[in-house]
Amino acid sequence: MGRVREGARLGTWAVGGVIGPAVLYVIGVFAFGGAGWITAPFRGEAEERGNTVGSGVFRQATYEEFFDLCEAVQNAEGTIQALQEERKAASEVRTTQIDQSITALRAARIESVNAYNAKAAQEHRAPFRDKDLPYRLDAAAERTTCTN
């Protein structure tokens, strides 16, 4: 009977020696795998942002986008001025059309100013704005200058 007890005790230690590390391994996999699973969205977003912002295509596109938005503001201003000149000698019907066009152009100009200012305020885009472009555009200004 003593040998059986000693064998059972030895068997228990052997099983515990195999099962114990296996249980610890499974707990470790869930603990570290679970932490990786929880942080995966954050790590993925950070990696994606790094890939996007760090790419030459993004930098070039952002650089050109600031010029395009500033130019859109200037184009609207130029068209508004031309329509105002035309309005001086226009018929009543044409005056109504010109007024509608000017209203639409002013709205488009404000949208372009707001888009420019929003992008200029974004931390990841601001470094790619040309040094000669203004930091912000003024929606109330009569004329916009796209170079300092």
XYZ file of C-alpha atoms in Angstrom:
148
model
C 0.000 0.000 0.000
C 2.883 2.374 0.713
C 4.269 1.816 -2.727
C 0.924 2.595 -4.293
C 0.700 5.827 -2.350
C 4.210 6.752 -3.296
C 3.453 5.953 -6.957
C 0.263 8.007 -6.844
C 2.134 10.887 -5.300
C 4.830 10.617 -7.944
C 2.180 10.415 -10.673
C 0.455 13.498 -9.272
C 3.737 15.398 -9.342
C 4.417 14.224 -12.896
C 0.956 15.218 -14.109
C 1.222 18.526 -12.221
C 4.655 19.074 -13.767
C 3.176 18.717 -17.253
C -0.239 20.322 -16.733
C 1.022 23.251 -14.598
C 3.325 24.732 -17.277
C 0.684 24.008 -19.938
C -1.907 25.986 -17.936
C 0.573 28.820 -17.401
C 1.326 28.807 -21.128
C -2.372 29.028 -22.021
C -2.886 31.862 -19.519
C 0.122 33.681 -20.978
C -1.165 33.275 -24.524
C -4.557 34.672 -23.563
C -3.073 37.459 -21.461
C -0.566 38.668 -24.049
C -2.653 37.699 -27.056
C -5.650 39.396 -25.498
C -3.631 42.546 -24.859
C -2.480 42.448 -28.473
C -6.051 41.951 -29.623
C -7.276 44.880 -27.519
C -4.558 47.250 -28.763
C -4.672 46.073 -32.385
C -6.980 48.852 -33.596
C -4.778 51.537 -32.028
C -1.563 49.990 -33.312
C -3.093 49.542 -36.758
C -4.296 53.148 -36.900
C -0.927 54.463 -35.770
C 0.886 52.311 -38.315
C -1.508 53.325 -41.104
C -1.124 57.007 -40.224
C 2.651 56.638 -40.216
C 2.548 54.962 -43.605
C 0.217 57.625 -45.019
C 1.810 60.765 -43.600
C 5.299 59.444 -44.231
C 4.638 58.699 -47.876
C 5.907 61.000 -50.590
C 2.582 60.774 -52.394
C 0.746 62.149 -49.340
C 3.278 64.941 -48.902
C 3.108 66.010 -52.542
C -0.685 65.781 -52.678
C -1.037 67.844 -49.491
C 1.414 70.448 -50.755
C -0.530 70.793 -54.012
C -3.882 70.718 -52.229
C -3.043 73.914 -50.320
C -2.189 75.677 -53.579
C -5.351 74.343 -55.234
C -7.592 75.561 -52.411
C -5.954 78.985 -52.330
C -6.239 79.215 -56.107
C -9.934 78.266 -55.924
C -10.478 81.195 -53.558
C -8.651 83.563 -55.921
C -10.552 82.244 -58.948
C -13.882 82.866 -57.221
C -12.773 86.386 -56.325
C -11.727 87.098 -59.905
C -14.992 85.805 -61.315
C -16.982 87.832 -58.784
C -15.088 90.969 -59.806
C -15.668 90.282 -63.517
C -19.390 89.737 -62.903
C -19.627 92.942 -60.889
C -18.067 94.841 -63.803
C -20.483 93.207 -66.250
C -23.417 94.041 -63.969
C -22.843 97.790 -64.442
C -24.026 97.611 -68.064
C -26.299 94.554 -67.865
C -30.017 94.360 -68.561
C -32.441 93.723 -65.727
C -32.723 90.018 -66.576
C -28.955 89.644 -66.820
C -28.515 91.574 -63.551
C -30.665 88.991 -61.779
C -28.566 86.174 -63.269
C -25.342 87.924 -62.286
C -26.553 88.446 -58.715
C -27.384 84.740 -58.422
C -23.980 83.800 -59.803
C -22.204 86.150 -57.403
C -24.089 84.659 -54.455
C -23.108 81.131 -55.519
C -19.482 82.167 -56.050
C -19.308 83.805 -52.619
C -20.596 80.605 -51.036
C -18.058 78.516 -52.981
C -15.287 80.925 -51.967
C -16.221 80.604 -48.287
C -16.238 76.801 -48.606
C -12.738 76.890 -50.113
C -11.498 79.240 -47.376
C -12.945 76.965 -44.696
C -11.425 73.860 -46.300
C -8.021 75.552 -46.533
C -8.146 76.695 -42.904
C -9.322 73.291 -41.670
C -6.490 71.502 -43.465
C -3.934 74.099 -42.326
C -4.991 73.456 -38.721
C -4.480 69.680 -39.010
C -1.265 68.773 -37.277
C -0.282 66.097 -39.786
C -0.906 68.353 -42.830
C 0.449 71.713 -41.649
C 4.116 70.831 -42.205
C 3.415 70.292 -45.914
C 1.952 73.757 -46.536
C 4.361 75.856 -48.573
C 6.137 78.526 -46.538
C 4.930 81.204 -48.974
C 1.256 80.362 -48.421
C -0.618 82.115 -45.615
C -1.290 80.171 -42.425
C -5.014 80.983 -42.657
C -7.257 82.622 -45.223
C -9.748 85.322 -44.251
C -13.306 84.695 -45.449
C -14.154 88.377 -44.970
C -11.237 89.694 -47.028
C -11.932 91.191 -50.446
C -8.715 89.755 -51.925
C -6.717 86.674 -51.086
C -2.984 86.495 -51.603
C -1.581 83.014 -52.021
C 2.031 84.053 -51.519
C 3.557 86.127 -48.763
